[in-house]
Amino acid sequence: MTSVSPSPSPSEFPVEPPTEGAVNNFQVDLRGLVDLLSHHLYSSPRVYVRELLQNAVDAVTARHAHEPGAEVRIRLSAAAGRITIEDSGIGLTAAEAHSLLATIGRSSKRRGEGASAAELQGLENTRRQFLGQFGIGLLACFVVARQIRVVTRSARDPQAAPVEWLATDDGSYTVRELPHDARPEPGTTVHLEARPGAEEWTEPARVERLARDYGSLLPYPITFDDGLGGAPRPITDRPAVWDRAHPTPAARRIALAGHCAQLFGFTPLDSIDLDLPVAGVRGVAYVLPEPTSPAHRAGHRVHLKGMLLTDQADNLLPDWAFFVRAVLDTDTLRPTASRENLYDDETLAAVREALGARIRSWLAELAASEPDRLAAFLSVHHLGVKSLARHDAELLGLMLPWLPFETSDGSMNLEEFAAAHSEIHFTRTVEEFRQIAPIAAAHGLGVVNAGYTYDADLLALLPSVRPDLKVAELDAGAVTDRLDPVPTAVELSLAAFLSTARTRLEPQSCDVVLRAFQPVAVPALYLDDRQARQERDRTAALESADSLWGGILGSLRGSGPRARLVLNHNNPLIRRIAGLPDPTLAGTAVESLYGQALLMSQRPLRPADSALLNRAFLGLLEWATHPVNSPDTPTAASEEDEK
């Protein structure tokens, strides 16, 4: 079963001479084939329009190879449940109609048998221009048609009479010769009659829309007639908008923006030419005007030799290029059997890499010559550029002055931030950064929020492009060292309070230190780092491990610093708590400060932390609801007696 044309040489497919007007059966289970095409191969019946256009274009291509000066005419019409397409292509003889139109996989676009080397090369060169390659062709139209009638006349054999090939969806067909005046000129006309339930697919407006969608870039002029008496309307719109001449670059950008709005429904931030002559690829990528998730793989629009292949090609560009939607035409990439996507092979992989390099070059050109356009792009799509820069040190160095980061000095690029801080610290979570940022800013500590996608990777690469910079993950010691120490005499006077505080928080694996820092409104700061978290996890696992596993975990005990609760001596509340004469109340207050600092850091609470918060809250309520000096007021002694 194949496309209508072009025809082979008479010796290519020897067949038994057909019986004039006899009823013949297809060499395939037609009903099973239609079910396969409708439910498994094609995503929608709409592809029948593509098959009709494909047959007509291939027929005209074959006619031009045989007769270069032949006229080009392809006309599609639709009315009252009937579709007609007429072409001035190569046409078929009666024997070819039997051989080609009724056998699946049999294509007139295969190589001829017994031909000379020169003839074979000519056939191969012509075959490369054909749209159809799989031999499914005309019979695929039975997904919407009850009956297909083909009237054709061969250009290869001028003496051959016109032929009518009439097929129905019951799997039978007839072939008969017609009088010479039934079709004076070579070419083919295909008539489809819609089957019940498929009439919607043959409505003129829908047929015209589908024809424009599939065939706007086809190499030959195609017209459409809706049967209402008006002039036929053009379907093709060539050259492609990216190949048209424009008076100025600005005029070209405006034309491309209009094309994008019509095609994809948005006005792009910019457009990127995707011109790979060696790979037979030509097109354009449109930059999305709004941020999009890196996990979202946009569908790109791909034409194969002018015919729309798919508008959902998600394997055309590298994953990092999620900020563009592309439309292109190619004559080298392979389609899948359904001709609705690209076959992912080595050729596509090479094209994908080359298209990615073109997008990267566009970024470099903007950085070098048009910083305003680059800044506008990065304000929306910095995430995509960061993703690319992770794997490209040259691009990272190029983009460093432009990529925005959230820092303790505000939102800025790393170039500006590095000018103020020779040592850069970073946090791995947004919550940790937001807790430490105001304190770091007040004490001159340079901290970058690496909790966003790709930022930690880029910071790790920063020394490779700026060897003078030191980059390290923020740890509790680095922050504590930047905070102002309290006078020695003051710390000695509060030794008893600090001892009580450390004792209360020892079960939480948390140390307590006293410092003076800004802002004054922050009473306590919870500092944690990776080593401290690893040690806590090891301790928790040790408590529930058996003797063997417990011995292994015990041998791994770390000597690194633990988490720290830093009390701000500048805060009036801390000074009042430190002066409480009752150590039990002071300890409960410290537990409350620990819980509040944990909540402010937005870290996940362990069961032990939740129990501490509950105990501290109830303890403070207990103290708040008993009058001072009341006989029932809890005291340290009474609590010890209760225990």
XYZ file of C-alpha atoms in Angstrom, residues 2-633:
632
model
C 1.692 3.189 -1.089
C 1.356 6.685 -2.272
C -0.297 7.267 -5.608
C 2.858 8.302 -7.401
C 5.494 8.468 -8.796
C 5.500 5.372 -10.939
C 8.383 2.939 -11.383
C 9.770 1.626 -14.582
C 7.432 -0.996 -16.106
C 9.863 -3.806 -15.255
C 10.274 -2.839 -11.637
C 7.121 -4.556 -10.271
C 6.006 -7.365 -12.587
C 2.360 -8.195 -12.011
C -0.244 -10.361 -13.676
C -2.229 -8.408 -16.266
C -5.359 -7.122 -14.495
C -8.789 -8.139 -15.594
C -10.667 -5.084 -16.820
C -13.221 -4.001 -14.197
C -12.813 -7.144 -12.087
C -13.240 -6.884 -8.311
C -9.925 -7.486 -6.547
C -8.959 -7.746 -2.901
C -6.199 -5.788 -1.192
C -3.092 -7.770 -0.294
C -3.647 -6.825 3.346
C -6.411 -7.052 5.951
C -7.784 -3.573 5.323
C -10.053 -3.417 8.369
C -7.209 -4.536 10.615
C -4.923 -2.013 8.961
C -7.344 0.860 9.502
C -7.704 -0.134 13.153
C -3.904 -0.245 13.483
C -3.492 3.174 11.883
C -6.348 4.771 13.840
C -5.561 3.438 17.300
C -1.856 2.629 17.341
C 0.175 4.384 14.643
C -1.500 7.743 14.080
C -2.466 10.044 16.933
C -5.462 11.448 15.028
C -7.439 10.942 11.803
C -6.212 14.414 10.791
C -3.126 12.830 9.212
C -5.135 11.785 6.155
C -4.736 15.352 4.859
C -0.987 14.971 5.189
C -1.067 11.724 3.202
C -3.016 13.373 0.385
C -0.610 16.321 0.220
C 2.383 14.018 0.462
C 1.223 11.886 -2.475
C 0.592 14.933 -4.634
C 3.940 16.576 -3.861
C 5.864 13.354 -4.457
C 4.029 12.841 -7.757
C 5.002 16.340 -8.917
C 8.606 15.758 -7.791
C 8.747 12.566 -9.855
C 7.215 14.338 -12.869
C 9.890 17.055 -12.671
C 12.631 14.427 -12.511
C 11.182 12.839 -15.662
C 10.107 16.057 -17.398
C 11.775 19.172 -15.862
C 9.595 21.650 -17.745
C 6.244 20.150 -16.732
C 3.649 22.370 -15.129
C 3.067 22.292 -11.359
C -0.524 22.112 -10.168
C -1.875 20.837 -6.845
C -5.435 21.757 -5.938
C -7.331 20.582 -2.872
C -11.094 20.993 -2.452
C -13.712 19.942 0.092
C -17.511 20.034 0.062
C -20.411 17.967 1.427
C -18.418 15.084 2.873
C -16.167 14.763 -0.157
C -12.483 15.611 -0.528
C -10.709 15.988 -3.863
C -7.050 16.629 -4.579
C -5.697 17.001 -8.094
C -2.045 17.119 -9.142
C -0.085 17.367 -12.368
C 2.300 14.640 -11.256
C 3.744 11.520 -12.802
C 0.529 9.451 -12.783
C 0.065 5.675 -13.023
C -0.759 3.018 -15.551
C -3.324 0.279 -14.858
C -0.615 -2.259 -13.979
C 1.044 0.207 -11.626
C -2.273 0.949 -9.947
C -2.699 -2.773 -9.219
C 0.855 -3.133 -7.960
C 1.271 0.071 -5.989
C -2.073 1.086 -4.586
C -3.127 -2.176 -3.009
C -0.023 -3.647 -1.384
C 1.295 -2.363 1.928
C 5.008 -1.589 1.878
C 5.138 -1.507 -1.944
C 6.327 1.967 -2.916
C 7.077 3.471 -6.282
C 9.844 5.345 -4.512
C 12.016 2.231 -4.061
C 15.021 1.552 -6.250
C 14.451 -0.067 -9.613
C 15.636 -3.582 -10.303
C 17.862 -4.183 -13.305
C 18.645 -0.503 -13.816
C 22.129 0.759 -14.665
C 24.358 2.372 -12.047
C 23.631 5.837 -13.464
C 19.892 5.154 -13.468
C 20.057 3.854 -9.898
C 21.877 6.995 -8.794
C 19.271 9.127 -10.502
C 16.480 7.176 -8.801
C 18.206 7.570 -5.440
C 18.693 11.324 -5.874
C 15.021 11.719 -6.758
C 13.924 9.433 -3.907
C 15.676 11.683 -1.400
C 13.312 14.459 -2.397
C 10.205 12.386 -1.676
C 8.221 12.953 1.490
C 6.833 9.431 1.804
C 9.228 6.636 2.721
C 7.240 3.886 4.434
C 4.771 2.650 1.816
C 1.627 3.368 3.868
C 0.323 6.179 1.679
C -3.116 6.340 0.138
C -4.753 3.471 2.022
C -4.189 5.449 5.241
C -7.009 7.699 4.046
C -9.438 4.917 4.950
C -9.221 6.203 8.540
C -11.852 8.739 7.401
C -12.996 7.497 3.984
C -15.663 4.973 3.009
C -14.565 5.028 -0.621
C -11.458 6.232 -2.474
C -11.557 6.902 -6.203
C -8.374 7.642 -8.134
C -8.319 8.836 -11.734
C -4.771 8.918 -13.069
C -2.802 9.093 -16.308
C 0.854 8.244 -16.664
C 3.404 10.787 -17.883
C 5.932 8.010 -18.497
C 3.724 6.273 -21.069
C 1.871 8.906 -23.122
C 0.045 6.198 -25.066
C -1.432 4.604 -21.930
C -5.107 5.306 -21.310
C -6.332 7.030 -18.144
C -7.073 4.625 -15.295
C -9.752 4.598 -12.611
C -8.887 2.832 -9.344
C -11.946 2.538 -7.095
C -11.602 1.094 -3.576
C -14.010 0.658 -0.668
C -13.450 0.046 3.030
C -14.638 -3.575 2.728
C -11.190 -4.428 1.332
C -12.055 -4.619 -2.389
C -11.053 -2.503 -5.356
C -11.501 -2.345 -9.127
C -9.236 -1.001 -11.852
C -10.503 -0.018 -15.304
C -9.222 1.988 -18.199
C -11.121 5.140 -19.192
C -11.507 6.932 -22.515
C -8.571 9.196 -23.374
C -10.682 12.322 -23.000
C -11.551 11.393 -19.374
C -8.169 12.862 -18.413
C -6.295 14.440 -21.338
C -3.195 15.449 -19.336
C -0.903 13.369 -17.090
C -1.523 13.553 -13.370
C -3.796 12.183 -10.690
C -7.076 13.137 -9.047
C -8.063 11.499 -5.758
C -11.659 11.612 -4.510
C -12.530 10.642 -0.922
C -16.048 9.967 0.321
C -16.350 10.251 4.103
C -17.517 7.202 6.007
C -20.313 7.577 8.603
C -19.032 9.177 11.782
C -16.051 10.854 10.116
C -17.859 13.754 8.424
C -16.358 16.294 10.811
C -12.906 15.582 9.375
C -14.052 16.535 5.880
C -15.640 19.902 6.720
C -14.102 22.514 4.376
C -12.925 24.847 7.129
C -11.180 22.022 8.972
C -9.631 20.597 5.817
C -8.255 24.007 4.859
C -6.871 24.540 8.378
C -5.206 21.123 8.390
C -3.776 21.679 4.925
C -2.231 24.987 5.984
C -0.876 23.412 9.154
C 0.753 20.524 7.324
C 1.643 22.085 4.005
C 2.469 25.772 4.416
C 6.177 25.164 3.666
C 5.799 22.596 0.865
C 7.937 23.366 -2.194
C 5.092 23.638 -4.729
C 2.148 26.062 -4.764
C -1.014 24.428 -3.418
C -4.485 25.981 -3.486
C -7.742 25.195 -1.688
C -11.312 25.504 -2.979
C -14.225 25.330 -0.545
C -16.797 24.940 -3.318
C -18.565 28.224 -2.568
C -17.642 29.877 -5.846
C -14.766 32.038 -4.679
C -11.241 32.011 -6.028
C -9.030 29.193 -4.733
C -6.960 30.272 -1.742
C -3.225 29.556 -1.392
C -2.165 26.941 1.155
C 1.594 27.314 0.849
C 3.390 30.367 2.190
C 6.945 30.333 0.930
C 9.680 31.199 1.451
C 9.624 30.479 5.170
C 9.534 33.632 7.260
C 13.115 33.100 8.456
C 14.347 32.961 4.840
C 12.622 36.131 3.645
C 14.485 39.348 2.909
C 13.778 42.323 5.201
C 15.000 45.917 4.886
C 16.514 46.043 8.387
C 17.340 43.659 11.251
C 14.629 45.348 13.313
C 12.045 44.713 10.587
C 13.085 41.075 10.490
C 12.700 40.752 14.270
C 9.213 42.247 14.023
C 8.253 39.809 11.256
C 9.567 36.849 13.248
C 7.729 38.047 16.361
C 4.486 38.139 14.389
C 5.134 34.648 13.068
C 5.746 33.380 16.612
C 2.553 34.986 17.891
C 0.568 33.374 15.092
C 2.229 29.976 15.481
C 2.756 29.609 19.237
C 0.509 32.278 20.740
C 3.152 34.448 22.423
C 5.360 37.389 21.527
C 8.984 36.282 21.984
C 11.674 38.097 23.900
C 14.004 37.431 21.004
C 14.605 35.051 18.115
C 17.627 32.862 17.373
C 18.479 31.687 13.858
C 19.011 27.929 13.654
C 20.901 27.614 10.394
C 22.872 24.370 9.896
C 23.423 24.032 6.126
C 25.660 20.976 6.477
C 22.933 19.196 8.445
C 20.159 20.357 6.135
C 18.433 22.301 8.918
C 17.044 25.819 8.724
C 14.720 27.528 11.176
C 14.385 29.753 14.187
C 14.051 29.440 17.961
C 11.775 31.841 19.829
C 12.671 32.852 23.385
C 9.751 32.493 25.772
C 8.639 35.775 27.395
C 7.913 34.145 30.773
C 9.876 31.800 33.039
C 9.265 28.111 32.637
C 10.301 25.087 34.643
C 13.526 23.317 33.595
C 11.623 20.053 33.998
C 9.140 21.092 31.298
C 10.159 19.812 27.882
C 8.570 22.076 25.308
C 7.324 20.673 22.010
C 9.085 22.049 18.945
C 7.669 22.286 15.444
C 9.539 20.277 12.801
C 8.916 20.201 9.046
C 10.439 17.454 6.932
C 11.126 18.709 3.398
C 8.407 21.296 3.917
C 5.751 18.928 5.317
C 4.884 19.331 8.989
C 6.153 16.284 10.838
C 5.239 17.235 14.407
C 4.636 20.203 16.647
C 5.594 18.184 19.740
C 9.237 17.239 19.085
C 10.664 17.199 22.614
C 14.015 15.654 21.629
C 15.147 18.325 19.173
C 17.082 20.613 21.549
C 19.216 19.963 24.654
C 17.289 19.740 27.920
C 18.852 22.984 29.172
C 17.294 24.936 26.283
C 13.850 24.835 27.882
C 13.476 28.606 27.449
C 12.893 28.463 23.666
C 10.330 27.049 21.235
C 11.777 26.142 17.860
C 10.357 25.739 14.363
C 12.528 24.387 11.585
C 12.612 22.550 8.288
C 14.984 19.645 7.646
C 15.728 17.191 4.895
C 18.139 14.947 6.819
C 16.462 13.896 10.066
C 14.570 10.602 10.049
C 10.881 10.409 10.923
C 9.301 7.603 12.892
C 7.001 5.183 11.064
C 3.955 7.274 11.973
C 5.724 10.366 10.630
C 4.642 12.198 13.768
C 8.012 12.514 15.521
C 11.763 12.333 14.977
C 13.687 9.103 15.191
C 16.258 9.524 17.963
C 19.472 8.348 16.296
C 23.071 9.542 15.942
C 22.109 12.111 13.320
C 19.538 13.719 15.602
C 22.031 13.671 18.493
C 24.584 15.544 16.357
C 21.967 18.062 15.186
C 20.777 18.550 18.777
C 24.329 19.333 19.883
C 24.858 21.743 16.986
C 21.575 23.564 17.692
C 22.589 23.874 21.346
C 25.917 25.383 20.264
C 24.014 27.905 18.146
C 21.918 28.999 21.115
C 25.061 29.297 23.225
C 26.697 31.451 20.529
C 23.668 33.720 20.556
C 24.150 34.266 24.286
C 27.816 35.088 23.761
C 26.949 37.564 21.008
C 24.442 39.331 23.264
C 26.973 39.551 26.094
C 29.576 41.032 23.765
C 27.464 43.555 21.874
C 23.936 43.968 23.274
C 23.999 43.949 27.090
C 20.533 45.486 27.384
C 18.921 42.624 25.457
C 20.969 40.134 27.464
C 19.852 41.699 30.749
C 16.220 41.511 29.630
C 16.668 37.856 28.738
C 18.423 36.943 31.993
C 15.809 38.691 34.088
C 13.429 35.982 32.865
C 15.598 32.976 32.005
C 18.694 33.103 34.192
C 17.905 29.565 35.342
C 18.435 28.112 31.877
C 21.731 29.919 31.435
C 22.890 28.697 34.845
C 22.057 25.172 33.788
C 24.187 25.558 30.660
C 27.049 27.303 32.474
C 27.460 24.293 34.794
C 28.952 22.360 31.891
C 30.764 25.186 30.147
C 33.476 27.074 32.053
C 33.929 29.495 29.134
C 30.261 30.434 29.205
C 30.344 30.730 33.006
C 33.181 33.233 32.742
C 31.280 35.093 30.041
C 27.998 35.178 31.956
C 29.520 35.835 35.394
C 28.959 39.604 35.201
C 25.299 39.019 34.343
C 23.906 36.037 36.234
C 21.899 37.164 39.285
C 22.289 35.533 42.713
C 20.634 36.164 46.061
C 23.325 37.297 48.483
C 23.635 38.787 51.941
C 24.289 42.122 50.174
C 21.119 41.854 48.088
C 20.429 40.496 44.586
C 23.520 40.926 42.416
C 25.866 39.061 40.127
C 28.894 37.208 41.419
C 31.299 39.655 39.782
C 29.962 42.488 41.922
C 29.756 40.297 45.006
C 33.337 39.042 44.593
C 34.570 42.632 44.422
C 33.379 43.107 48.014
C 34.212 39.652 49.423
C 37.378 37.676 48.703
C 35.925 34.760 50.669
C 32.445 33.635 49.694
C 30.284 31.402 51.872
C 27.104 29.753 50.693
C 24.140 27.987 52.261
C 22.520 24.928 50.701
C 18.975 25.804 51.728
C 16.885 28.908 51.250
C 15.683 28.726 54.882
C 19.204 28.710 56.268
C 20.135 31.686 54.111
C 17.133 33.738 55.125
C 17.939 33.203 58.786
C 21.606 34.138 58.507
C 21.474 36.849 55.793
C 20.637 39.902 57.957
C 23.247 38.933 60.550
C 25.889 38.214 57.896
C 25.215 41.558 56.205
C 25.581 43.420 59.512
C 28.951 41.792 60.235
C 30.534 41.840 56.761
C 30.211 38.116 56.070
C 29.647 37.343 52.383
C 26.964 34.671 52.023
C 25.264 33.466 48.822
C 21.988 31.593 48.781
C 22.753 28.349 46.935
C 19.406 26.806 47.761
C 18.070 27.495 44.276
C 18.528 25.167 41.311
C 22.093 25.024 39.901
C 23.497 27.744 42.216
C 25.529 25.348 44.387
C 27.066 23.783 41.250
C 28.028 27.184 39.847
C 29.582 28.314 43.118
C 31.650 25.147 43.215
C 32.933 26.020 39.719
C 33.610 29.669 40.556
C 37.282 29.169 41.586
C 37.975 27.616 38.159
C 37.247 30.968 36.477
C 38.305 33.167 39.414
C 41.245 31.424 41.136
C 41.666 34.360 43.534
C 38.332 33.604 45.214
C 37.783 31.192 48.078
C 34.381 29.501 48.126
C 33.206 27.398 51.055
C 29.951 26.157 52.500
C 28.857 28.202 55.500
C 29.561 26.525 58.841
C 28.683 27.429 62.390
C 32.275 28.322 63.279
C 32.667 30.834 60.447
C 29.567 32.742 61.582
C 30.396 32.616 65.263
C 33.897 33.930 64.613
C 32.454 37.002 62.857
C 30.147 37.904 65.736
C 31.396 40.238 68.470
C 32.491 38.499 71.666
C 31.150 39.806 74.970
C 33.652 41.139 77.529
C 35.384 38.386 79.481
C 34.117 39.734 82.797
C 30.522 39.625 81.548
C 30.866 36.063 80.264
C 32.384 34.943 83.597
C 29.503 36.523 85.496
C 27.067 34.504 83.362
C 28.946 31.207 83.682
C 26.226 29.600 85.813
C 23.512 30.579 83.333
C 25.521 29.290 80.355
C 26.164 26.024 82.188
C 22.425 25.601 82.797
C 21.668 26.379 79.160
C 24.227 23.885 77.864
C 22.937 21.191 80.179
C 19.355 21.705 78.986
C 20.344 21.500 75.298
C 22.845 18.660 75.620
C 20.153 16.061 74.691
C 19.602 18.001 71.443
C 23.342 17.783 70.578
C 23.465 21.574 70.609
C 26.078 23.833 72.195
C 25.341 27.322 73.578
C 27.565 30.376 73.052
C 27.135 34.021 73.972
C 27.873 36.754 71.442
C 26.841 40.332 70.699
C 25.497 40.907 67.191
C 23.131 42.860 65.020
C 20.228 43.153 64.551
C 19.361 43.590 68.208
C 15.815 42.299 67.614
C 17.131 38.747 67.050
C 17.467 37.112 70.499
C 19.016 33.832 69.395
C 20.453 32.267 66.256
C 20.534 28.550 65.497
C 23.614 27.585 63.472
C 24.063 24.233 61.862
C 26.346 22.746 59.217
C 26.797 19.513 57.344
C 29.211 18.005 59.865
C 26.841 18.701 62.732
C 23.913 17.166 60.869
C 25.945 14.074 60.023
C 26.945 13.662 63.665
C 23.326 13.959 64.824
C 22.219 11.394 62.257
C 24.973 9.040 63.404
C 23.937 9.457 67.040
C 20.266 8.821 66.213
C 21.175 5.676 64.277
C 23.408 4.526 67.140
C 20.528 4.666 69.606
C 18.459 2.191 67.586
C 21.277 -0.055 66.296
C 22.195 -3.538 67.453
C 25.531 -4.249 69.130
C 27.447 -4.963 65.920
C 26.134 -1.969 63.999
C 26.409 0.160 67.143
C 30.116 -0.676 67.403
C 30.672 0.363 63.776
C 28.786 3.643 64.234
C 30.596 4.308 67.513
C 33.939 4.033 65.754
C 32.790 6.735 63.321
C 32.169 9.312 66.036
C 33.133 12.689 64.680
C 35.121 15.424 66.353
C 33.663 18.296 64.346
C 31.645 21.148 65.882
C 28.051 20.549 66.867
C 25.069 22.742 66.143
C 25.117 25.995 68.092
C 22.530 28.226 69.694
C 24.082 31.706 69.686
C 22.498 33.991 72.300
C 22.570 37.702 71.468
C 23.777 39.643 74.507
C 22.674 42.864 72.790
C 19.069 41.710 73.068
C 17.318 42.902 76.280
C 15.343 39.648 76.603
C 18.541 37.582 76.689
C 19.997 39.782 79.427
C 16.822 39.405 81.516
C 16.778 35.611 81.064
C 20.467 35.421 81.984
C 19.698 37.311 85.195
C 16.897 34.983 86.387
C 17.723 33.654 89.853
C 15.842 30.373 89.321
C 17.889 28.004 87.108
C 14.797 25.923 86.295
C 12.994 28.907 84.839
C 16.153 30.011 83.030
C 16.532 26.528 81.531
C 12.914 26.523 80.355
C 13.454 29.933 78.772
C 16.571 28.662 76.963
C 14.602 25.712 75.609
C 11.976 28.152 74.360
C 14.685 30.223 72.643
C 16.042 27.059 71.040
C 12.606 26.113 69.735
C 11.958 29.615 68.401
C 15.337 29.690 66.629
C 14.619 26.284 65.075
C 11.249 27.472 63.798
C 12.814 30.631 62.381
C 15.346 28.524 60.459
C 12.438 26.459 59.025
C 14.325 23.213 59.528
C 12.386 19.975 59.921
C 11.774 19.124 63.571
C 12.909 15.817 65.015
C 10.683 14.060 67.564
C 13.041 15.201 70.325
C 12.728 18.814 69.143
C 8.934 18.610 69.107
C 8.930 17.176 72.645
C 11.223 19.978 73.828
C 9.002 22.656 72.278
C 5.934 21.181 73.930
C 7.664 20.925 77.322
C 9.021 24.469 77.173
C 5.665 25.929 76.121
C 3.790 24.187 78.925
C 6.506 25.145 81.429
C 6.233 28.818 80.549
C 2.441 28.644 80.764
C 2.797 27.064 84.195
C 4.994 29.903 85.394
C 2.773 32.555 83.778
C -0.417 31.286 85.475
C 0.950 31.216 89.071
C 1.144 34.463 91.041
C 4.586 35.518 92.142
C 5.421 34.337 95.732
C 2.330 32.111 95.761
C 2.679 28.951 97.882
C 1.724 26.986 94.731
C 4.375 28.613 92.515
